[in-house]
XYZ file of C-alpha atoms in Angstrom:
565
model
C -1.944 10.543 -13.513
C -2.433 9.965 -9.801
C 0.598 8.417 -8.105
C 0.377 7.604 -4.416
C 2.928 6.575 -1.813
C 2.453 3.959 0.923
C 5.939 3.732 2.447
C 8.696 6.180 3.279
C 11.126 3.687 4.828
C 11.578 0.017 5.686
C 9.352 -0.257 8.753
C 6.698 2.312 7.821
C 3.013 1.777 8.630
C 2.143 -1.747 7.524
C -1.516 -0.973 6.786
C -0.739 1.989 4.532
C -0.952 0.010 1.274
C -4.537 -1.007 1.981
C -5.394 2.485 3.242
C -4.170 4.015 -0.011
C -5.898 1.456 -2.240
C -9.225 1.803 -0.439
C -9.064 5.536 0.276
C -9.387 6.999 -3.219
C -8.566 6.757 -6.904
C -5.001 5.939 -7.944
C -3.231 4.895 -11.125
C 0.026 3.837 -9.455
C 0.959 3.132 -5.835
C 4.638 3.466 -4.956
C 6.637 2.457 -1.918
C 10.079 3.669 -0.879
C 11.811 1.170 1.404
C 15.478 2.042 0.979
C 17.928 4.400 2.657
C 21.675 4.387 3.135
C 21.262 2.618 6.480
C 18.688 0.192 5.033
C 21.182 -1.029 2.452
C 23.537 -1.885 5.306
C 20.759 -3.728 7.164
C 19.859 -5.701 4.041
C 23.535 -6.472 3.470
C 23.761 -7.971 6.943
C 20.594 -9.980 6.208
C 22.260 -11.458 3.145
C 25.328 -12.459 5.140
C 23.016 -14.710 7.147
C 20.842 -15.860 4.218
C 21.807 -15.127 0.574
C 18.170 -15.525 -0.526
C 17.192 -12.421 1.459
C 18.281 -8.818 0.889
C 14.836 -7.363 0.187
C 12.197 -5.611 2.325
C 10.113 -8.428 3.754
C 7.346 -6.106 4.966
C 6.519 -5.396 1.309
C 5.744 -9.081 0.838
C 3.373 -9.000 3.815
C 1.620 -5.968 2.349
C 1.158 -7.676 -1.026
C -0.208 -10.796 0.648
C -2.951 -8.566 2.002
C -3.473 -6.192 -0.921
C -2.387 -7.688 -4.268
C -5.875 -8.832 -5.187
C -7.320 -5.421 -4.342
C -4.673 -3.646 -6.446
C -5.369 -5.851 -9.456
C -9.111 -5.399 -9.047
C -8.732 -1.613 -8.996
C -6.157 -1.703 -11.836
C -3.559 0.081 -9.703
C 0.057 -0.610 -10.655
C 2.486 -1.264 -7.772
C 6.034 0.161 -8.049
C 8.487 -0.259 -5.172
C 12.235 -0.260 -4.568
C 11.729 -2.981 -1.961
C 14.008 -5.290 -3.965
C 16.983 -3.774 -2.182
C 19.976 -6.034 -2.839
C 17.917 -8.843 -4.380
C 15.202 -7.561 -6.739
C 15.118 -10.848 -8.650
C 14.548 -12.748 -5.406
C 11.732 -10.387 -4.434
C 10.095 -10.722 -7.857
C 10.109 -14.513 -7.443
C 8.653 -14.140 -3.952
C 5.868 -11.896 -5.282
C 4.998 -14.538 -7.895
C 4.944 -17.198 -5.166
C 2.597 -15.071 -3.068
C 0.382 -14.428 -6.072
C 0.096 -18.133 -6.855
C -0.872 -18.783 -3.264
C -3.653 -16.226 -3.642
C -4.825 -17.677 -6.944
C -3.658 -14.580 -8.847
C -1.504 -14.197 -11.949
C -0.054 -10.654 -12.091
C 2.650 -9.586 -14.505
C 5.719 -9.066 -12.284
C 8.859 -7.357 -13.574
C 12.010 -6.232 -11.841
C 14.840 -3.773 -12.442
C 18.444 -4.724 -11.719
C 21.979 -3.684 -12.588
C 22.557 -1.326 -9.673
C 24.900 -3.749 -7.831
C 28.418 -2.588 -8.748
C 30.518 -4.354 -6.150
C 32.556 -5.794 -9.018
C 33.765 -2.289 -9.959
C 36.680 -2.082 -7.518
C 34.303 -2.362 -4.538
C 35.096 -6.013 -3.781
C 35.522 -5.444 -0.036
C 32.295 -3.498 0.280
C 29.294 -5.112 1.945
C 27.087 -3.229 -0.523
C 27.811 -0.941 -3.467
C 24.774 0.162 -5.459
C 24.500 2.761 -8.192
C 21.435 5.000 -8.141
C 19.420 4.179 -11.266
C 16.757 6.329 -12.893
C 13.136 5.826 -13.844
C 13.325 4.648 -17.451
C 13.693 0.986 -16.482
C 10.478 1.224 -14.466
C 8.832 2.958 -17.432
C 9.868 0.147 -19.771
C 8.422 -2.475 -17.435
C 5.088 -0.635 -17.126
C 4.903 -0.019 -20.870
C 5.320 -3.764 -21.433
C 2.304 -4.425 -19.197
C 3.746 -5.099 -15.742
C 1.289 -4.961 -12.841
C 4.032 -5.011 -10.204
C 7.543 -3.585 -10.654
C 10.178 -4.106 -7.978
C 13.612 -2.551 -8.158
C 16.915 -2.375 -6.408
C 18.624 0.941 -5.705
C 16.856 3.413 -7.946
C 16.602 6.970 -6.646
C 13.570 7.511 -4.452
C 12.075 9.977 -6.939
C 12.470 7.459 -9.799
C 9.471 5.599 -8.398
C 7.368 8.533 -9.630
C 9.466 9.429 -12.671
C 9.102 5.945 -14.181
C 5.280 5.797 -14.142
C 5.071 9.395 -15.383
C 7.390 8.620 -18.304
C 5.354 5.543 -19.225
C 2.051 7.413 -19.011
C 3.018 10.666 -20.743
C 5.511 9.313 -23.249
C 8.387 11.581 -22.277
C 11.820 11.021 -23.765
C 15.232 11.251 -22.156
C 15.428 14.832 -23.459
C 12.159 15.958 -21.793
C 14.229 17.699 -19.154
C 11.662 20.123 -17.723
C 9.009 17.423 -17.546
C 11.401 14.944 -15.947
C 12.537 17.594 -13.472
C 8.944 18.285 -12.505
C 8.351 14.586 -11.892
C 11.542 14.360 -9.800
C 10.282 17.186 -7.587
C 6.878 15.514 -7.219
C 8.633 12.242 -6.427
C 10.889 13.905 -3.893
C 7.872 15.410 -2.134
C 5.962 12.133 -1.749
C 8.897 9.704 -1.363
C 9.017 10.002 2.440
C 5.344 9.270 2.916
C 3.616 11.296 5.604
C 6.495 13.766 5.900
C 4.589 15.600 3.120
C 1.339 15.695 5.084
C 2.586 16.891 8.452
C 4.923 14.190 9.715
C 8.067 15.528 11.418
C 6.716 19.026 10.704
C 7.903 21.808 12.997
C 4.476 23.462 12.714
C 2.687 20.341 13.966
C 0.581 22.353 16.421
C -1.309 23.882 13.478
C -2.201 20.526 11.923
C -5.850 19.463 11.853
C -6.886 15.928 12.722
C -3.737 15.143 14.681
C -5.712 12.515 16.569
C -5.901 10.430 13.374
C -3.030 8.709 11.541
C -1.565 11.058 8.950
C -2.652 10.394 5.396
C -0.070 9.346 2.814
C 0.504 11.746 -0.098
C -0.633 11.610 -3.707
C 1.000 13.390 -6.663
C -1.181 14.265 -9.642
C 1.440 14.562 -12.384
C 0.483 16.396 -15.579
C 1.897 15.962 -19.080
C 4.012 19.123 -18.762
C 5.669 17.875 -15.551
C 3.697 20.140 -13.233
C 1.928 18.436 -10.371
C -0.481 18.810 -7.494
C 0.318 17.251 -4.143
C -2.716 16.075 -2.214
C -3.977 13.200 -0.037
C -7.066 11.071 0.247
C -10.102 12.791 1.763
C -10.783 12.094 5.403
C -7.210 11.241 6.359
C -5.220 12.995 9.070
C -2.729 15.772 8.602
C -2.708 18.409 5.885
C -1.097 19.342 2.585
C -0.027 22.980 2.788
C 2.696 25.224 1.448
C 4.656 24.564 4.627
C 4.270 20.773 4.729
C 5.303 20.520 1.068
C 8.221 22.916 1.547
C 9.314 20.852 4.542
C 9.828 17.852 2.294
C 11.195 19.863 -0.625
C 14.133 21.143 1.427
C 14.792 17.749 3.041
C 18.318 16.444 2.333
C 18.728 18.327 -0.949
C 22.162 19.943 -0.416
C 22.704 22.612 -3.150
C 20.294 24.313 -5.574
C 21.029 21.616 -8.156
C 19.421 18.246 -7.436
C 21.439 15.702 -9.379
C 19.557 12.635 -10.544
C 20.370 9.869 -13.007
C 17.732 11.122 -15.475
C 17.900 14.895 -15.070
C 19.490 17.743 -13.130
C 16.762 19.711 -11.351
C 17.035 23.456 -10.782
C 15.523 23.624 -7.308
C 15.652 27.420 -7.375
C 13.015 27.326 -10.135
C 10.363 25.488 -8.094
C 7.188 27.437 -7.387
C 4.373 26.428 -5.044
C 0.749 27.534 -4.918
C -1.976 26.562 -2.450
C -4.834 25.794 -4.841
C -7.342 24.763 -2.199
C -7.512 22.756 1.010
C -4.974 19.902 0.877
C -3.951 20.742 -2.697
C -0.561 22.349 -3.406
C 0.497 22.912 -7.017
C 4.131 22.614 -8.106
C 5.090 24.414 -11.309
C 7.875 26.189 -13.155
C 10.418 23.425 -12.592
C 13.425 23.663 -14.908
C 15.650 20.735 -15.754
C 18.788 20.101 -17.739
C 20.721 17.026 -18.788
C 21.830 14.708 -15.959
C 25.373 14.486 -14.566
C 28.019 12.512 -16.408
C 28.492 9.821 -13.761
C 26.226 7.815 -11.465
C 26.355 8.110 -7.701
C 27.011 4.918 -5.734
C 25.985 4.114 -2.164
C 28.861 2.135 -0.620
C 28.586 0.432 2.764
C 31.650 -1.192 4.286
C 31.995 -3.013 7.596
C 33.788 -0.559 9.837
C 34.289 -2.657 12.951
C 32.445 -3.301 16.212
C 30.765 -1.012 18.719
C 29.011 -1.024 22.063
C 27.655 1.523 24.505
C 26.230 1.907 27.978
C 24.372 4.639 29.814
C 24.986 5.472 33.465
C 22.434 7.365 35.534
C 23.754 10.207 37.720
C 21.299 11.604 40.252
C 21.125 14.611 42.556
C 24.133 16.537 43.785
C 27.704 16.570 42.449
C 26.848 14.921 39.115
C 29.937 16.381 37.444
C 32.189 14.946 40.149
C 30.377 11.604 39.944
C 30.927 11.525 36.186
C 34.601 12.402 36.561
C 35.145 9.645 39.126
C 33.505 6.842 37.143
C 35.347 7.926 33.999
C 38.627 7.787 35.911
C 37.730 4.333 37.218
C 36.800 2.948 33.798
C 39.530 4.583 31.712
C 42.334 2.103 32.605
C 40.072 -0.845 31.677
C 38.971 0.456 28.272
C 41.181 -0.800 25.457
C 38.966 0.020 22.461
C 40.471 2.082 19.660
C 37.850 4.802 20.114
C 36.142 5.818 23.361
C 33.540 8.591 23.371
C 31.847 10.052 26.461
C 28.772 12.245 26.324
C 28.594 15.607 28.056
C 26.962 15.811 31.477
C 24.120 18.233 32.068
C 23.556 19.354 35.658
C 19.928 18.682 36.669
C 17.746 21.476 38.089
C 17.977 22.415 41.755
C 15.313 20.979 44.058
C 13.819 18.737 41.344
C 10.435 17.330 42.316
C 10.919 13.887 40.740
C 13.893 11.535 40.776
C 13.942 11.386 36.984
C 14.197 15.153 36.598
C 16.938 15.154 39.234
C 18.979 12.755 37.086
C 21.152 12.999 34.000
C 22.690 10.381 31.725
C 26.347 9.704 31.020
C 26.827 7.644 27.862
C 30.031 5.816 26.905
C 30.427 4.519 23.345
C 33.351 2.374 22.245
C 34.435 1.266 18.756
C 37.184 -1.086 17.610
C 38.126 -3.181 14.566
C 37.829 -6.288 16.794
C 34.773 -7.305 18.848
C 36.842 -8.263 21.888
C 37.636 -4.795 23.346
C 34.002 -3.680 22.979
C 32.346 -6.879 24.170
C 32.520 -8.471 27.605
C 35.804 -6.711 28.392
C 33.961 -3.394 28.118
C 30.679 -4.267 29.812
C 32.290 -6.252 32.639
C 34.528 -3.315 33.489
C 31.432 -1.208 34.061
C 29.368 -3.821 35.889
C 32.201 -4.564 38.323
C 31.973 -0.970 39.544
C 28.335 -1.347 40.591
C 29.150 -1.413 44.347
C 32.367 0.542 44.239
C 31.789 3.802 42.433
C 29.665 6.939 42.751
C 26.542 6.943 44.991
C 23.432 5.853 43.148
C 25.336 3.895 40.480
C 22.894 2.351 38.009
C 22.559 1.791 34.275
C 19.557 2.294 31.985
C 19.796 -1.237 30.541
C 21.653 -4.506 31.120
C 25.003 -4.911 29.361
C 24.716 -5.832 25.693
C 26.899 -7.709 23.244
C 29.088 -5.907 20.740
C 27.491 -5.253 17.353
C 29.082 -4.672 13.944
C 28.727 -1.239 12.365
C 29.032 -0.030 8.829
C 30.655 2.979 7.242
C 28.838 4.757 4.438
C 30.545 6.654 1.671
C 29.463 8.016 -1.676
C 31.341 7.054 -4.828
C 30.827 7.699 -8.540
C 31.108 5.410 -11.558
C 30.929 5.830 -15.310
C 27.512 5.116 -16.790
C 29.096 2.755 -19.284
C 30.100 0.488 -16.400
C 26.497 0.066 -15.211
C 23.999 -2.100 -17.074
C 20.546 -0.791 -16.184
C 18.387 -3.836 -16.968
C 14.679 -4.625 -16.939
C 13.630 -8.244 -16.565
C 10.092 -8.401 -17.909
C 7.367 -10.715 -16.685
C 8.062 -13.176 -19.514
C 11.771 -13.302 -18.647
C 12.856 -11.074 -21.515
C 15.795 -8.849 -20.577
C 15.938 -5.262 -21.809
C 18.916 -2.957 -21.311
C 17.997 0.678 -20.732
C 20.091 3.078 -22.773
C 22.136 5.870 -21.241
C 21.092 9.528 -21.691
C 22.148 11.094 -24.970
C 23.840 14.047 -23.253
C 25.085 15.030 -19.822
C 25.983 18.097 -17.792
C 29.619 18.364 -16.681
C 30.220 18.805 -12.972
C 30.126 22.494 -12.098
C 29.584 24.754 -9.132
C 25.904 25.258 -8.408
C 24.547 28.826 -8.299
C 22.698 30.141 -5.268
C 25.361 30.053 -2.572
C 24.718 32.861 -0.101
C 26.886 35.887 -0.927
C 29.007 37.352 1.838
C 28.134 39.903 3.021
C 24.459 39.484 2.223
C 22.901 42.694 0.831
C 20.136 43.366 3.342
C 18.801 46.336 5.252
C 20.322 47.200 8.605
C 18.610 46.010 11.774
C 16.220 48.207 13.681
C 15.073 47.637 17.279
C 15.330 43.913 17.982
C 14.101 41.333 20.484
C 15.797 38.112 21.579
C 13.457 35.340 20.502
C 13.756 31.745 19.258
C 14.603 31.401 15.583
C 11.477 29.257 15.301
C 9.238 32.238 16.066
C 8.327 32.297 12.365
C 10.868 29.897 10.823
C 10.232 26.201 10.199
C 12.942 23.553 9.839
C 13.492 20.018 8.580
C 16.818 18.242 8.983
C 18.446 14.929 8.134
C 21.600 13.171 7.039
C 23.558 12.714 3.835
C 26.298 10.318 4.823
C 28.544 12.186 7.242
C 26.987 15.568 6.437
C 23.969 17.079 8.168
C 21.369 18.883 6.076
C 19.056 21.561 7.523
C 16.290 23.208 5.520
C 14.880 26.434 6.974
C 11.998 28.457 5.574
C 9.707 31.288 6.612
C 6.282 30.066 7.708
C 3.248 30.821 5.584
C 1.206 32.212 8.435
C -1.150 35.192 8.508
C 1.572 37.786 7.912
C 0.994 40.170 5.007
C 3.154 39.978 1.893
C 5.573 42.819 2.816
C 6.180 41.239 6.242
C 6.708 37.791 4.714
C 9.210 39.199 2.206
C 11.040 41.079 4.967
C 11.197 37.916 7.075
C 12.747 36.014 4.152
C 15.365 38.738 3.682
C 16.092 38.657 7.412
C 16.502 34.848 7.371
C 18.896 35.065 4.429
C 20.921 37.673 6.302
C 21.097 35.739 9.577
C 22.137 32.452 7.972
C 25.760 33.246 7.156
C 28.348 30.432 6.949
C 30.495 32.047 9.634
C 27.525 32.759 11.903
C 26.222 29.182 11.990
C 28.908 28.227 14.494
C 27.370 30.640 17.016
C 23.896 29.139 16.607
C 25.184 25.557 16.388
C 28.321 25.358 18.552
C 28.829 21.718 17.532
C 29.460 23.006 13.993
C 31.863 25.788 15.019
C 34.917 24.057 13.522
C 33.173 22.542 10.503
C 32.600 23.783 6.963
C 29.054 24.984 6.332
C 27.431 25.685 2.952
C 24.450 28.036 2.777
C 22.159 27.842 -0.263
C 19.326 30.298 -0.929
C 15.980 29.288 -2.445
C 14.128 32.603 -2.788
C 10.973 31.211 -4.448
C 10.468 28.975 -1.423
C 11.556 31.559 1.149
C 14.050 28.939 2.202
C 17.684 28.416 3.118
C 19.451 25.077 2.968
C 22.443 24.427 5.222
C 24.943 21.620 4.694
C 27.128 21.008 7.749
C 30.033 18.923 6.513
C 31.336 16.132 8.728
C 28.985 16.630 11.686
C 27.903 12.968 11.529
C 31.373 11.482 11.106
C 31.283 8.375 8.918
C 27.494 8.250 8.661
C 24.582 7.062 10.770
C 25.779 3.505 11.391
C 29.186 4.660 12.629
C 28.278 7.936 14.307
C 28.590 8.256 18.085
C 26.633 11.509 18.104
C 23.502 11.761 20.268
C 21.378 12.282 17.116
C 23.255 10.262 14.458
C 20.854 11.113 11.609
C 20.494 14.810 12.526
C 16.720 14.413 12.684
C 16.397 16.793 15.635
C 19.105 19.221 14.526
C 16.643 21.592 12.887
C 14.478 21.699 15.996
C 17.510 22.544 18.134
C 18.373 25.351 15.722
C 14.801 26.683 15.899
C 15.054 26.816 19.701
C 18.168 29.021 19.647
C 17.719 32.694 20.523
C 18.392 35.287 17.822
C 17.843 39.029 17.457
C 14.642 39.556 15.496
C 13.519 42.990 14.367
C 10.438 44.173 16.212
C 8.580 44.859 12.965
C 8.870 41.216 11.881
C 7.282 39.671 14.975
C-alpha cells in the first residue's frame, strides 16, 4: 500500500496535503504534528482555552482538502489531536458538515496519563502504538486523529489494517516502523536538512513529501511523487534513518526494531528499497513524554562592534551583574570579529544574556530595565538587536515510563462505539543493546594523512532527545569504488571513539558519549548525554535542539588517510 506524508511538524507547509493528494496515487495520507516541544505548546494553549490542545493547521488543511481525499478514496491519519483528540474529531465533523460532507471520523485516546502520579505536570502522554489506528481503519474510518502515538505508528496502523498483521508479526511490524520513521519528518527524507544538499536536483522547487510503499512482508520502497523537488537516495534515506534513534534497538510500543539489520538498495531514480528488518517483542513498559512548567526566562542580545570587543563585553557584564537577581544567568561567548572588516555587520559580534527564575519578576522588567538604563553609559556603540521583551514561561521535558496495564489505549469509532486495544502478548525485558563501539576499535593503522574537514566524505544529521543530543554520521554514497567506501566506513568507525569526541566537540568534553555502529548503513550514531540541559524549552544553548550540531562536527578538521580522499 502507498502511504504518504504531508506534515513533519506543527507548522509544516500548509499546502502539502493538497500537493500530496493531487500529485499521485495514495491509499493513506499521514501527518505528523507532534514533538516534545509541541506538546508543551499545546499544553499552554489549553491553559488559555480548554477546548483547544490540537493542531489547528490540520483543520485548515482539511477545510481545503477533505472533499478531494474522499473523492480519491484516500484515508487521512494524523496525530494532530495532540492533547485533545476528541475535540479535534468533533471539529473535523463540524468542518465536514460545513462542506456538505459526511466522512466517518474516528479518534484514538488514552495516552493522557497525568493521573498516574503526574498531577503537577502540564502534559504527560504515553506513546501509543498503531493497533488503535488499525482498528479504526478496519471499522471503516475515513479520517483517524490521535493523540500521542509514536510518529511511526501513523504508518504502522494503516499497514496492519491493510495486510492483516498480528501483534506477533514482529519482522513485518519492524519493517513498517522503519518506513514510518523515514517518512515521519516529511521532506527530511527527500533532501531537507541534508548535508549533501549541493548534490540535490531541482533545489529551486519545493521539496516533495515522501511516500512509503509498504509490502505484506514489511519491506518497503521510499519514493516521492514525480515532478517534485529534491530526491530520494541512499543518503537522503539514511539521513532520516539515523535521526534521533539513540542505540541500535529502536523501542516502540508495538515492536523492538533491530536497526543494525536494516538494508537499503537504490532501485532506480527516487526509489530506495528497505529490507531485511528484524523485529522482536516490544519493551515491557510504555514511554511517557512529561512536560512540566520550569519557571520563567528572558534574554537580550547586545551588539559589540570593532575594536576591544572582549573588553566591551567584560565592562557591560560587570555593569549588569549587580542588577541581575535571577536564579540562573548565562552569558554567551564573545567571538572577536575579523581585522579590517569591510562591513559594519562583519565587524560586529553578539553578546547574549539569558536569565531564568522560578518567578517572572527577576526576569521581567527588572532584567530588561537594567540593560536599557545602560544605553548611554556603557561601552561605545551600545545597541541591542531587538527591543526588550516580557518574560515568558518555559517548560522542562523529561521521559518517564509506566506499566502498560495503567494505560487504556482506546479507539472511539465514528458511531461512538469505544474499543479498548489489547496489550501485546509478550514483551522484551530491558537489556543492553548490542553494537556499542568496542574500545579500542580493531582497524588498520593510519598511513600518510591530510588535515581535512570530517565532512569531506561524511554526512551528518543531528537533533534532540530531551536533554541529550543525537548525531548520526554516515559515509556518503558518492562515486567511490566499493573497496574505498568500505575503507572509509572502517576509518569513520575508528575515528568516532567515545573519548575522542571531546576533541572534535569541545562542548561535550565533560559529558558522557555513547557511540553505536550501524555497519549495514555505513553509519555511526552518537548520543551526547546532557548537552541540551533540561530539553529544548529550557535550554540556554545557542542551538537548543542540536539541529546544527552535526554540521559543526562535519566542519571540524581530522586526519584523513590520503588513499581515502
